[in-house]
Amino acid sequence: MKRSEEIILDQSAAPAFSADQKTHLGSLPLSSRLSPALSGEVDLPGDKSVSHRALIFGALAVGETRIEGLLEGDDVLATARALRAYGVEVVRDGPGAWRVWGTGIGGFEEPTSELDLGNAGTAVRLLMGVAAHYPFASFFTGDASLRSRPMSRATKPLIEMGARVTARSGCRLPLALTGSAQLVPITYTLPIASAQVKSALLLAGLAAPGETSVIEPSPSRDHSERMLRYFGAEIGVADDSTGARIITLTGQPELAGRDLSVPADISSAAFPLAAALIVPDSQVLLRNVGVNPLRTGLLDCVREMGGDIKLQNARDMSGEPVADIAVVASTLRGIDVPTARVPRMIDEYPILAILAACANGQSRLRGLDELRHKESDRFASILVGLSAAGVSVSTVGDDILINGKGAPPSGGAKIESYFDHRIAMAFVVLGLACPEGMVIDNGAPIATSFPDFVDLMNGLGARIENA
Ligand code: S3P
């Protein structure tokens, strides 16, 4: 067996960013201190994945779509701006209440300038699928983090369907995509499960005649499939004996504008949930959280770790399962998280790593290669941050091994967020349970997904302040 590699705390382990990235977001150092028990009931921000899709599918439907609970984070606002650039009327009526006047498939206008999607990987990949409908060029760009992320995984199938792409080397943004009025429907097997790529293909398939099929090696979040059905498209889903999932969309449907409510984001709920587990004597209720089974891998992990969580009041919200989650502080044990769980909790590894650091015994988080391609190289960001906080961590190939001592580490470190909202929030949460707290160099990126994070957490009793 390969020996585990010790983490060497030098700059080569850390994700690299340019000076441009460092200035783009501004700087908001945060400190979090050992907190008293957290308690209370909270409503959390809307689901980011569902919010992007609500705006985009609303824009492609015919007539008015009214949305409640839309996430007003920077990423989703970037999607709204891009849709406006395509000539779609998108209006904010009040907090979380938005209206979109859909043009129908084929009704977008050519944008007069480039589309800057900021930090939003989901927005750029989904909108490339829509841009493939049109024989004009759409010019996509974003911040330094987004410009460093690979786009070929989404452009490859779109090119097969008839789009043309010119991009910077490595198929990175800025990127121009010229679509086609005669898109060809294809059957495409995804090399890696990815909801963003699957959704880009399905969105392109809306304009193609006949059936577009996507085969996923294992199921990724299915918000697009659910929402397509909700807006009136015909879409079939079948699982084969290997665990692969085949999604088949009948092209050129007439989508009809709908009213929809966005559930709270389980990927944001994960932070108060974890904080309530590790801050002694806490008791918290998280309301209206989306519990789509393809998003709840973290809940499975927490149960295996011995965490006290209960789902209550289960119901449906615009085609998505929703529940309230009751959390009670718990003694946690280390677990072995299989690679097969990655697609169901891809965004939750930073906060799972924090739970593992506070648990008793070793946790092994397997198969994390995809974390290297997120808002930061999360594989590296997790290792560097945990080591700095005094946690013993190591790696074997794509697995991270975390040795919990049955109590939070001492903390007392200043760590970098690497301009990654989920890295920032994860380490802020850790500081709430550490005797010496934690300092995070920059909490500004938190606004991409959870603009009220600090106030909401402090409302529960957390001690987070500007450092
Ligand atoms: C998302 C899919 C995930 C996730 C991202 C949101 C989506 O990425 O990491 O934050 O809304 O489709 P992949 O499934 O493409 O890896």
Tab-separated table of C-alpha atoms and ligand atoms in Angstrom:
chain	number	residue	atom	x	y	z
A	1	MET	CA	0.000	0.000	0.000
A	2	LYS	CA	1.193	3.486	-0.828
A	3	ARG	CA	2.319	5.390	2.262
A	4	SER	CA	0.385	8.508	3.021
A	5	GLU	CA	2.137	11.737	2.119
A	6	GLU	CA	2.723	14.234	4.880
A	7	ILE	CA	1.461	17.697	4.053
A	8	ILE	CA	4.278	20.120	3.703
A	9	LEU	CA	3.191	23.592	4.539
A	10	ASP	CA	4.891	25.540	1.841
A	11	GLN	CA	3.494	27.725	-0.887
A	12	SER	CA	3.541	24.922	-3.465
A	13	ALA	CA	0.652	23.210	-1.633
A	14	ALA	CA	-1.471	26.339	-1.784
A	15	PRO	CA	-3.747	27.274	-4.677
A	16	ALA	CA	-2.258	30.118	-6.699
A	17	PHE	CA	-4.096	33.291	-7.677
A	18	SER	CA	-3.046	36.367	-9.523
A	19	ALA	CA	-2.830	39.875	-8.162
A	20	ASP	CA	-5.900	40.646	-10.284
A	21	GLN	CA	-7.945	38.082	-8.366
A	22	LYS	CA	-6.660	39.437	-5.090
A	23	THR	CA	-8.027	42.886	-5.808
A	24	HIS	CA	-11.238	41.879	-7.637
A	25	LEU	CA	-13.288	41.027	-4.554
A	26	GLY	CA	-11.978	43.486	-2.007
A	27	SER	CA	-10.805	42.260	1.338
A	28	LEU	CA	-12.870	41.438	4.411
A	29	PRO	CA	-10.826	39.684	7.084
A	30	LEU	CA	-13.037	37.805	9.535
A	31	SER	CA	-12.345	36.355	12.962
A	32	SER	CA	-14.417	33.699	14.662
A	33	ARG	CA	-14.107	32.952	18.362
A	34	LEU	CA	-15.089	30.167	20.713
A	35	SER	CA	-18.851	30.629	20.976
A	36	PRO	CA	-21.514	29.799	23.525
A	37	ALA	CA	-24.192	27.258	22.546
A	38	LEU	CA	-25.926	28.193	19.282
A	39	SER	CA	-29.703	28.223	19.371
A	40	GLY	CA	-32.643	29.365	17.289
A	41	GLU	CA	-34.609	28.775	14.103
A	42	VAL	CA	-33.421	30.227	10.807
A	43	ASP	CA	-34.423	30.654	7.176
A	44	LEU	CA	-31.459	30.313	4.887
A	45	PRO	CA	-30.724	31.812	1.477
A	46	GLY	CA	-32.210	30.226	-1.631
A	47	ASP	CA	-30.511	27.365	-3.405
A	48	LYS	CA	-27.869	28.648	-5.796
A	49	SER	CA	-28.277	25.839	-8.334
A	50	VAL	CA	-32.060	26.161	-8.365
A	51	SER	CA	-31.873	29.973	-8.528
A	52	HIS	CA	-29.655	30.018	-11.643
A	53	ARG	CA	-31.972	27.515	-13.288
A	54	ALA	CA	-35.168	29.330	-12.300
A	55	LEU	CA	-33.944	32.460	-14.083
A	56	ILE	CA	-32.644	30.613	-17.133
A	57	PHE	CA	-35.615	28.281	-17.640
A	58	GLY	CA	-37.949	31.199	-16.938
A	59	ALA	CA	-36.194	33.131	-19.723
A	60	LEU	CA	-36.658	30.210	-22.138
A	61	ALA	CA	-40.338	29.707	-21.312
A	62	VAL	CA	-43.139	31.625	-22.940
A	63	GLY	CA	-44.693	34.244	-20.680
A	64	GLU	CA	-44.170	35.318	-17.104
A	65	THR	CA	-42.326	33.304	-14.455
A	66	ARG	CA	-42.579	34.511	-10.879
A	67	ILE	CA	-39.871	33.355	-8.500
A	68	GLU	CA	-39.890	33.499	-4.691
A	69	GLY	CA	-36.878	32.916	-2.494
A	70	LEU	CA	-34.325	33.556	-5.245
A	71	LEU	CA	-30.771	33.671	-3.914
A	72	GLU	CA	-29.523	37.231	-4.287
A	73	GLY	CA	-25.865	36.267	-4.122
A	74	ASP	CA	-23.310	37.614	-6.591
A	75	ASP	CA	-23.344	34.440	-8.703
A	76	VAL	CA	-27.080	34.488	-9.357
A	77	LEU	CA	-27.075	38.245	-9.940
A	78	ALA	CA	-24.470	37.597	-12.659
A	79	THR	CA	-26.924	35.218	-14.347
A	80	ALA	CA	-29.694	37.832	-14.165
A	81	ARG	CA	-27.372	40.422	-15.744
A	82	ALA	CA	-26.398	38.044	-18.548
A	83	LEU	CA	-30.046	37.271	-19.335
A	84	ARG	CA	-30.773	40.992	-19.518
A	85	ALA	CA	-27.865	41.319	-21.949
A	86	TYR	CA	-29.682	38.756	-24.121
A	87	GLY	CA	-32.705	41.076	-24.093
A	88	VAL	CA	-34.741	39.180	-21.489
A	89	GLU	CA	-36.763	41.290	-19.059
A	90	VAL	CA	-35.763	40.291	-15.530
A	91	VAL	CA	-37.224	42.358	-12.705
A	92	ARG	CA	-36.751	42.342	-8.930
A	93	ASP	CA	-40.001	43.064	-7.056
A	94	GLY	CA	-38.582	42.716	-3.521
A	95	PRO	CA	-36.266	40.526	-1.442
A	96	GLY	CA	-36.063	37.193	-3.262
A	97	ALA	CA	-39.121	38.035	-5.397
A	98	TRP	CA	-38.268	38.194	-9.092
A	99	ARG	CA	-40.136	38.070	-12.386
A	100	VAL	CA	-38.844	36.939	-15.760
A	101	TRP	CA	-40.675	37.520	-19.050
A	102	GLY	CA	-39.602	34.515	-21.041
A	103	THR	CA	-38.947	34.949	-24.751
A	104	GLY	CA	-39.460	31.271	-25.591
A	105	ILE	CA	-36.671	29.122	-27.049
A	106	GLY	CA	-35.021	31.094	-29.848
A	107	GLY	CA	-36.076	34.556	-28.675
A	108	PHE	CA	-32.816	35.952	-27.263
A	109	GLU	CA	-31.102	38.972	-28.841
A	110	GLU	CA	-27.390	39.249	-29.542
A	111	PRO	CA	-25.625	40.838	-26.537
A	112	THR	CA	-23.803	44.048	-27.358
A	113	SER	CA	-20.892	43.333	-25.038
A	114	GLU	CA	-19.147	40.454	-23.290
A	115	LEU	CA	-20.937	38.512	-20.554
A	116	ASP	CA	-18.987	38.738	-17.273
A	117	LEU	CA	-20.140	35.915	-15.006
A	118	GLY	CA	-17.848	36.882	-12.111
A	119	ASN	CA	-17.118	33.805	-10.001
A	120	ALA	CA	-20.075	31.733	-11.244
A	121	GLY	CA	-19.056	28.447	-12.891
A	122	THR	CA	-22.642	27.209	-13.011
A	123	ALA	CA	-23.800	30.376	-14.777
A	124	VAL	CA	-21.181	30.246	-17.500
A	125	ARG	CA	-21.597	26.533	-18.229
A	126	LEU	CA	-25.401	26.657	-18.307
A	127	LEU	CA	-25.478	29.817	-20.404
A	128	MET	CA	-23.078	28.275	-22.920
A	129	GLY	CA	-25.780	25.635	-23.473
A	130	VAL	CA	-28.291	28.392	-24.216
A	131	ALA	CA	-25.839	30.388	-26.351
A	132	ALA	CA	-25.491	27.279	-28.546
A	133	HIS	CA	-29.021	28.005	-29.865
A	134	TYR	CA	-27.948	31.196	-31.611
A	135	PRO	CA	-25.835	31.752	-34.737
A	136	PHE	CA	-24.180	34.823	-33.199
A	137	ALA	CA	-21.132	34.923	-30.936
A	138	SER	CA	-21.538	35.176	-27.170
A	139	PHE	CA	-18.371	36.327	-25.405
A	140	PHE	CA	-17.969	34.873	-21.925
A	141	THR	CA	-15.560	36.004	-19.242
A	142	GLY	CA	-15.313	36.039	-15.456
A	143	ASP	CA	-13.027	36.761	-12.521
A	144	ALA	CA	-9.548	35.242	-12.253
A	145	SER	CA	-10.862	32.130	-10.513
A	146	LEU	CA	-13.445	31.471	-13.248
A	147	ARG	CA	-10.915	32.272	-15.961
A	148	SER	CA	-8.642	29.596	-14.512
A	149	ARG	CA	-11.290	26.845	-14.632
A	150	PRO	CA	-11.516	24.343	-17.496
A	151	MET	CA	-14.435	24.838	-19.874
A	152	SER	CA	-13.722	22.037	-22.373
A	153	ARG	CA	-15.884	19.626	-20.415
A	154	ALA	CA	-18.916	21.745	-21.427
A	155	THR	CA	-17.769	23.003	-24.833
A	156	LYS	CA	-16.844	19.544	-26.175
A	157	PRO	CA	-20.419	18.216	-26.429
A	158	LEU	CA	-21.716	21.617	-27.545
A	159	ILE	CA	-19.224	21.578	-30.430
A	160	GLU	CA	-20.498	18.092	-31.328
A	161	MET	CA	-23.973	19.583	-31.514
A	162	GLY	CA	-22.846	22.317	-33.905
A	163	ALA	CA	-21.447	25.197	-31.824
A	164	ARG	CA	-18.078	26.810	-32.575
A	165	VAL	CA	-15.764	27.891	-29.766
A	166	THR	CA	-12.692	30.088	-29.627
A	167	ALA	CA	-11.039	30.226	-26.241
A	168	ARG	CA	-7.824	31.015	-24.458
A	169	SER	CA	-5.344	28.149	-24.212
A	170	GLY	CA	-6.582	25.229	-22.130
A	171	CYS	CA	-10.139	26.139	-23.203
A	172	ARG	CA	-10.346	28.797	-20.531
A	173	LEU	CA	-12.243	32.082	-20.471
A	174	PRO	CA	-12.450	34.536	-22.125
A	175	LEU	CA	-14.252	32.353	-24.624
A	176	ALA	CA	-16.457	33.070	-27.640
A	177	LEU	CA	-19.201	30.592	-28.464
A	178	THR	CA	-21.073	30.835	-31.754
A	179	GLY	CA	-24.120	28.642	-31.803
A	180	SER	CA	-26.141	27.243	-34.648
A	181	ALA	CA	-29.749	27.541	-35.741
A	182	GLN	CA	-29.478	23.859	-36.784
A	183	LEU	CA	-28.198	22.163	-33.644
A	184	VAL	CA	-27.891	18.406	-33.950
A	185	PRO	CA	-29.277	16.307	-31.091
A	186	ILE	CA	-26.637	13.907	-29.720
A	187	THR	CA	-26.163	11.133	-27.195
A	188	TYR	CA	-23.256	12.048	-24.977
A	189	THR	CA	-21.553	10.061	-22.225
A	190	LEU	CA	-20.093	12.306	-19.541
A	191	PRO	CA	-16.578	11.218	-18.539
A	192	ILE	CA	-17.220	12.511	-14.990
A	193	ALA	CA	-20.585	13.116	-13.322
A	194	SER	CA	-21.218	16.868	-13.607
A	195	ALA	CA	-24.549	18.593	-13.215
A	196	GLN	CA	-23.207	21.701	-14.909
A	197	VAL	CA	-22.146	19.863	-18.053
A	198	LYS	CA	-25.302	17.744	-18.105
A	199	SER	CA	-27.384	20.910	-17.813
A	200	ALA	CA	-25.462	22.699	-20.579
A	201	LEU	CA	-26.265	19.779	-22.883
A	202	LEU	CA	-29.920	19.628	-21.908
A	203	LEU	CA	-30.241	23.382	-22.389
A	204	ALA	CA	-28.696	23.102	-25.855
A	205	GLY	CA	-30.948	20.121	-26.559
A	206	LEU	CA	-34.002	22.309	-26.034
A	207	ALA	CA	-33.373	23.931	-29.416
A	208	ALA	CA	-32.414	20.740	-31.283
A	209	PRO	CA	-35.015	18.631	-33.089
A	210	GLY	CA	-35.420	15.062	-31.772
A	211	GLU	CA	-33.894	13.515	-28.674
A	212	THR	CA	-30.768	14.666	-26.838
A	213	SER	CA	-29.480	12.058	-24.374
A	214	VAL	CA	-26.928	12.459	-21.607
A	215	ILE	CA	-25.409	9.412	-19.933
A	216	GLU	CA	-23.895	10.069	-16.515
A	217	PRO	CA	-21.540	7.526	-14.893
A	218	SER	CA	-23.445	8.170	-11.658
A	219	PRO	CA	-26.312	10.564	-10.976
A	220	SER	CA	-25.460	14.205	-10.269
A	221	ARG	CA	-27.937	16.797	-8.965
A	222	ASP	CA	-31.096	16.687	-11.103
A	223	HIS	CA	-32.488	20.211	-10.648
A	224	SER	CA	-32.475	20.794	-14.412
A	225	GLU	CA	-34.445	17.625	-15.091
A	226	ARG	CA	-36.989	18.474	-12.408
A	227	MET	CA	-37.349	22.048	-13.563
A	228	LEU	CA	-37.644	21.099	-17.231
A	229	ARG	CA	-40.528	18.823	-16.285
A	230	TYR	CA	-42.033	21.586	-14.124
A	231	PHE	CA	-41.973	23.970	-17.106
A	232	GLY	CA	-43.607	21.338	-19.352
A	233	ALA	CA	-40.764	19.577	-21.215
A	234	GLU	CA	-40.783	15.861	-21.933
A	235	ILE	CA	-37.816	14.242	-20.217
A	236	GLY	CA	-37.108	10.592	-19.468
A	237	VAL	CA	-34.725	9.249	-16.830
A	238	ALA	CA	-33.551	5.625	-16.683
A	239	ASP	CA	-30.854	3.920	-14.591
A	240	ASP	CA	-28.896	0.964	-15.957
A	241	SER	CA	-27.379	-1.965	-14.090
A	242	THR	CA	-23.938	-0.266	-13.784
A	243	GLY	CA	-25.386	2.682	-11.866
A	244	ALA	CA	-25.233	4.967	-14.911
A	245	ARG	CA	-28.162	7.285	-15.564
A	246	ILE	CA	-29.556	8.060	-19.008
A	247	ILE	CA	-31.490	11.315	-19.385
A	248	THR	CA	-33.404	11.868	-22.597
A	249	LEU	CA	-34.925	15.195	-23.541
A	250	THR	CA	-37.351	15.691	-26.423
A	251	GLY	CA	-36.232	18.863	-28.167
A	252	GLN	CA	-38.180	21.979	-29.152
A	253	PRO	CA	-40.815	21.788	-26.425
A	254	GLU	CA	-43.035	24.746	-25.617
A	255	LEU	CA	-42.063	25.732	-22.071
A	256	ALA	CA	-44.715	27.713	-20.221
A	257	GLY	CA	-43.918	30.412	-17.621
A	258	ARG	CA	-44.634	29.204	-14.080
A	259	ASP	CA	-44.605	30.431	-10.470
A	260	LEU	CA	-41.934	28.797	-8.422
A	261	SER	CA	-40.419	28.899	-4.948
A	262	VAL	CA	-36.746	28.218	-4.362
A	263	PRO	CA	-35.898	26.038	-1.343
A	264	ALA	CA	-33.084	27.033	1.013
A	265	ASP	CA	-29.678	25.837	-0.126
A	266	ILE	CA	-28.475	22.704	1.645
A	267	SER	CA	-24.945	23.722	0.657
A	268	SER	CA	-25.405	26.916	2.716
A	269	ALA	CA	-27.393	25.166	5.485
A	270	ALA	CA	-24.348	22.911	5.852
A	271	PHE	CA	-22.463	25.702	7.685
A	272	PRO	CA	-24.893	26.441	10.559
A	273	LEU	CA	-25.622	22.702	10.654
A	274	ALA	CA	-21.958	21.882	11.199
A	275	ALA	CA	-21.523	24.744	13.663
A	276	ALA	CA	-24.450	23.446	15.740
A	277	LEU	CA	-22.893	19.960	15.767
A	278	ILE	CA	-19.459	21.095	17.038
A	279	VAL	CA	-20.347	23.963	19.410
A	280	PRO	CA	-21.337	22.193	22.664
A	281	ASP	CA	-24.994	22.289	23.777
A	282	SER	CA	-26.235	23.881	20.543
A	283	GLN	CA	-29.727	23.269	19.230
A	284	VAL	CA	-30.766	24.786	15.908
A	285	LEU	CA	-33.641	24.413	13.439
A	286	LEU	CA	-32.928	25.092	9.747
A	287	ARG	CA	-36.166	25.783	7.892
A	288	ASN	CA	-37.272	24.964	4.305
A	289	VAL	CA	-34.039	23.283	3.274
A	290	GLY	CA	-33.908	21.550	-0.119
A	291	VAL	CA	-33.283	17.856	0.538
A	292	ASN	CA	-33.064	16.587	-3.011
A	293	PRO	CA	-31.559	13.095	-2.517
A	294	LEU	CA	-28.793	13.966	-4.975
A	295	ARG	CA	-27.646	16.770	-2.641
A	296	THR	CA	-27.833	15.079	0.762
A	297	GLY	CA	-24.546	13.170	0.918
A	298	LEU	CA	-23.457	15.370	3.841
A	299	LEU	CA	-26.513	14.333	5.861
A	300	ASP	CA	-25.565	10.670	5.323
A	301	CYS	CA	-22.033	11.428	6.535
A	302	VAL	CA	-23.283	13.290	9.604
A	303	ARG	CA	-25.536	10.367	10.554
A	304	GLU	CA	-22.634	7.927	10.141
A	305	MET	CA	-20.496	10.190	12.349
A	306	GLY	CA	-23.145	9.949	15.080
A	307	GLY	CA	-24.507	13.477	14.569
A	308	ASP	CA	-28.012	14.183	15.882
A	309	ILE	CA	-29.979	15.540	12.910
A	310	LYS	CA	-33.665	15.027	12.183
A	311	LEU	CA	-35.664	15.922	9.089
A	312	GLN	CA	-39.138	17.266	9.888
A	313	ASN	CA	-42.123	18.557	7.954
A	314	ALA	CA	-41.083	16.968	4.631
A	315	ARG	CA	-42.916	18.475	1.634
A	316	ASP	CA	-42.630	19.420	-2.025
A	317	MET	CA	-41.681	22.894	-3.266
A	318	SER	CA	-42.034	23.467	-7.028
A	319	GLY	CA	-40.916	19.922	-7.787
A	320	GLU	CA	-38.102	19.791	-5.204
A	321	PRO	CA	-38.237	17.932	-1.854
A	322	VAL	CA	-37.904	20.231	1.169
A	323	ALA	CA	-37.740	19.698	4.961
A	324	ASP	CA	-36.810	21.441	8.188
A	325	ILE	CA	-33.598	20.095	9.713
A	326	ALA	CA	-33.256	19.933	13.520
A	327	VAL	CA	-29.640	19.758	14.700
A	328	VAL	CA	-28.319	19.050	18.196
A	329	ALA	CA	-24.638	19.265	19.236
A	330	SER	CA	-23.104	15.809	19.109
A	331	THR	CA	-19.991	13.783	19.771
A	332	LEU	CA	-18.743	12.771	16.324
A	333	ARG	CA	-16.636	9.820	15.184
A	334	GLY	CA	-14.384	9.557	12.129
A	335	ILE	CA	-15.769	7.871	9.014
A	336	ASP	CA	-14.733	6.514	5.644
A	337	VAL	CA	-16.537	8.427	2.877
A	338	PRO	CA	-16.737	6.433	-0.370
A	339	THR	CA	-15.881	7.945	-3.766
A	340	ALA	CA	-19.402	7.071	-4.914
A	341	ARG	CA	-20.737	9.811	-2.622
A	342	VAL	CA	-18.779	12.609	-4.324
A	343	PRO	CA	-21.498	13.763	-6.774
A	344	ARG	CA	-24.074	13.944	-3.932
A	345	MET	CA	-21.961	16.263	-1.791
A	346	ILE	CA	-19.386	17.767	-4.115
A	347	ASP	CA	-19.616	21.221	-2.487
A	348	GLU	CA	-19.739	19.956	1.107
A	349	TYR	CA	-16.205	18.563	1.464
A	350	PRO	CA	-14.747	21.733	3.029
A	351	ILE	CA	-17.290	21.647	5.857
A	352	LEU	CA	-17.161	17.847	6.158
A	353	ALA	CA	-13.401	18.228	6.638
A	354	ILE	CA	-14.090	20.577	9.567
A	355	LEU	CA	-16.452	18.021	11.157
A	356	ALA	CA	-13.832	15.304	10.636
A	357	ALA	CA	-11.230	17.518	12.323
A	358	CYS	CA	-13.431	17.702	15.440
A	359	ALA	CA	-14.412	14.013	15.420
A	360	ASN	CA	-12.873	11.132	17.271
A	361	GLY	CA	-10.573	9.052	15.061
A	362	GLN	CA	-9.502	9.083	11.454
A	363	SER	CA	-11.762	10.086	8.571
A	364	ARG	CA	-10.894	9.209	5.024
A	365	LEU	CA	-12.516	11.321	2.297
A	366	ARG	CA	-12.056	9.360	-0.900
A	367	GLY	CA	-11.839	10.275	-4.561
A	368	LEU	CA	-11.574	14.079	-4.349
A	369	ASP	CA	-9.896	14.870	-7.671
A	370	GLU	CA	-12.844	17.040	-8.790
A	371	LEU	CA	-12.252	19.352	-5.797
A	372	ARG	CA	-9.161	20.601	-7.623
A	373	HIS	CA	-11.409	22.315	-10.205
A	374	LYS	CA	-13.756	24.317	-7.982
A	375	GLU	CA	-13.725	28.021	-6.990
A	376	SER	CA	-10.278	27.294	-5.569
A	377	ASP	CA	-8.272	24.087	-5.630
A	378	ARG	CA	-10.246	22.842	-2.640
A	379	PHE	CA	-8.114	19.740	-2.279
A	380	ALA	CA	-5.193	22.020	-1.453
A	381	SER	CA	-7.211	24.711	0.386
A	382	ILE	CA	-8.590	22.140	2.844
A	383	LEU	CA	-5.170	20.630	3.556
A	384	VAL	CA	-3.406	23.940	4.047
A	385	GLY	CA	-6.173	25.373	6.271
A	386	LEU	CA	-6.500	22.304	8.479
A	387	SER	CA	-2.746	22.006	8.951
A	388	ALA	CA	-2.535	25.658	9.947
A	389	ALA	CA	-5.320	25.098	12.505
A	390	GLY	CA	-3.329	22.307	14.142
A	391	VAL	CA	-5.063	19.294	12.586
A	392	SER	CA	-3.108	16.245	11.474
A	393	VAL	CA	-3.894	15.640	7.780
A	394	SER	CA	-2.361	13.551	5.032
A	395	THR	CA	-3.197	12.360	1.532
A	396	VAL	CA	-3.131	9.115	-0.403
A	397	GLY	CA	-3.662	9.780	-4.090
A	398	ASP	CA	-6.976	11.649	-4.343
A	399	ASP	CA	-8.016	10.812	-0.752
A	400	ILE	CA	-7.700	13.140	2.221
A	401	LEU	CA	-7.104	11.571	5.649
A	402	ILE	CA	-7.974	13.645	8.703
A	403	ASN	CA	-7.022	12.569	12.209
A	404	GLY	CA	-9.585	13.921	14.650
A	405	LYS	CA	-8.731	13.979	18.354
A	406	GLY	CA	-12.299	13.883	19.617
A	407	ALA	CA	-12.273	17.647	20.204
A	408	PRO	CA	-11.712	20.718	18.031
A	409	PRO	CA	-8.068	21.645	17.383
A	410	SER	CA	-6.518	24.593	19.177
A	411	GLY	CA	-6.955	26.926	16.170
A	412	GLY	CA	-5.365	30.310	16.638
A	413	ALA	CA	-4.260	30.475	12.995
A	414	LYS	CA	-4.835	32.944	10.204
A	415	ILE	CA	-5.760	31.058	7.074
A	416	GLU	CA	-6.357	32.046	3.467
A	417	SER	CA	-9.758	31.557	1.883
A	418	TYR	CA	-8.174	31.501	-1.591
A	419	PHE	CA	-11.108	33.644	-2.739
A	420	ASP	CA	-13.413	30.668	-2.195
A	421	HIS	CA	-16.708	31.255	-0.352
A	422	ARG	CA	-16.987	27.718	0.991
A	423	ILE	CA	-13.397	27.574	2.230
A	424	ALA	CA	-13.982	30.878	4.055
A	425	MET	CA	-17.235	29.737	5.688
A	426	ALA	CA	-15.842	26.331	6.652
A	427	PHE	CA	-12.914	27.818	8.568
A	428	VAL	CA	-15.083	30.515	10.165
A	429	VAL	CA	-17.251	27.670	11.506
A	430	LEU	CA	-14.194	25.825	12.806
A	431	GLY	CA	-13.143	28.924	14.760
A	432	LEU	CA	-16.439	28.891	16.679
A	433	ALA	CA	-15.350	25.659	18.380
A	434	CYS	CA	-11.575	26.275	18.720
A	435	PRO	CA	-10.149	27.503	22.043
A	436	GLU	CA	-8.051	30.072	20.180
A	437	GLY	CA	-10.549	30.864	17.413
A	438	MET	CA	-9.602	31.389	13.755
A	439	VAL	CA	-8.908	34.325	11.460
A	440	ILE	CA	-9.782	34.166	7.745
A	441	ASP	CA	-7.873	36.566	5.498
A	442	ASN	CA	-10.841	37.398	3.300
A	443	GLY	CA	-14.533	36.654	3.796
A	444	ALA	CA	-15.672	38.813	0.846
A	445	PRO	CA	-16.269	35.824	-1.484
A	446	ILE	CA	-18.963	34.568	0.917
A	447	ALA	CA	-21.300	37.024	-0.850
A	448	THR	CA	-21.340	34.781	-3.921
A	449	SER	CA	-23.630	32.276	-2.197
A	450	PHE	CA	-24.528	33.417	1.365
A	451	PRO	CA	-24.559	37.223	1.646
A	452	ASP	CA	-26.028	37.249	5.207
A	453	PHE	CA	-23.780	34.523	6.562
A	454	VAL	CA	-22.173	36.550	9.365
A	455	ASP	CA	-25.421	38.123	10.613
A	456	LEU	CA	-27.328	34.851	10.445
A	457	MET	CA	-24.637	32.962	12.338
A	458	ASN	CA	-24.275	35.709	14.941
A	459	GLY	CA	-28.062	35.691	15.348
A	460	LEU	CA	-27.699	32.074	16.487
A	461	GLY	CA	-25.078	33.123	19.038
A	462	ALA	CA	-21.873	32.791	17.019
A	463	ARG	CA	-18.977	35.188	17.620
A	464	ILE	CA	-17.855	36.309	14.190
A	465	GLU	CA	-16.532	39.789	13.564
A	466	ASN	CA	-14.453	41.796	11.136
A	467	ALA	CA	-10.822	41.171	11.991
B	1	S3P	C1	-23.645	22.764	-9.736
B	1	S3P	C2	-22.995	21.583	-9.937
B	1	S3P	C3	-21.792	21.171	-9.202
B	1	S3P	C4	-21.451	22.092	-8.038
B	1	S3P	C5	-21.722	23.530	-8.325
B	1	S3P	C6	-23.155	23.745	-8.740
B	1	S3P	C7	-24.853	23.048	-10.509
B	1	S3P	O1	-20.735	21.093	-10.114
B	1	S3P	O2	-20.107	21.934	-7.640
B	1	S3P	O3	-21.452	24.329	-7.172
B	1	S3P	O4	-25.633	23.927	-10.121
B	1	S3P	O5	-25.077	22.367	-11.529
B	1	S3P	P1	-20.525	19.807	-11.043
B	1	S3P	O6	-21.636	18.823	-10.811
B	1	S3P	O7	-20.579	20.301	-12.434
B	1	S3P	O8	-19.206	19.264	-10.608
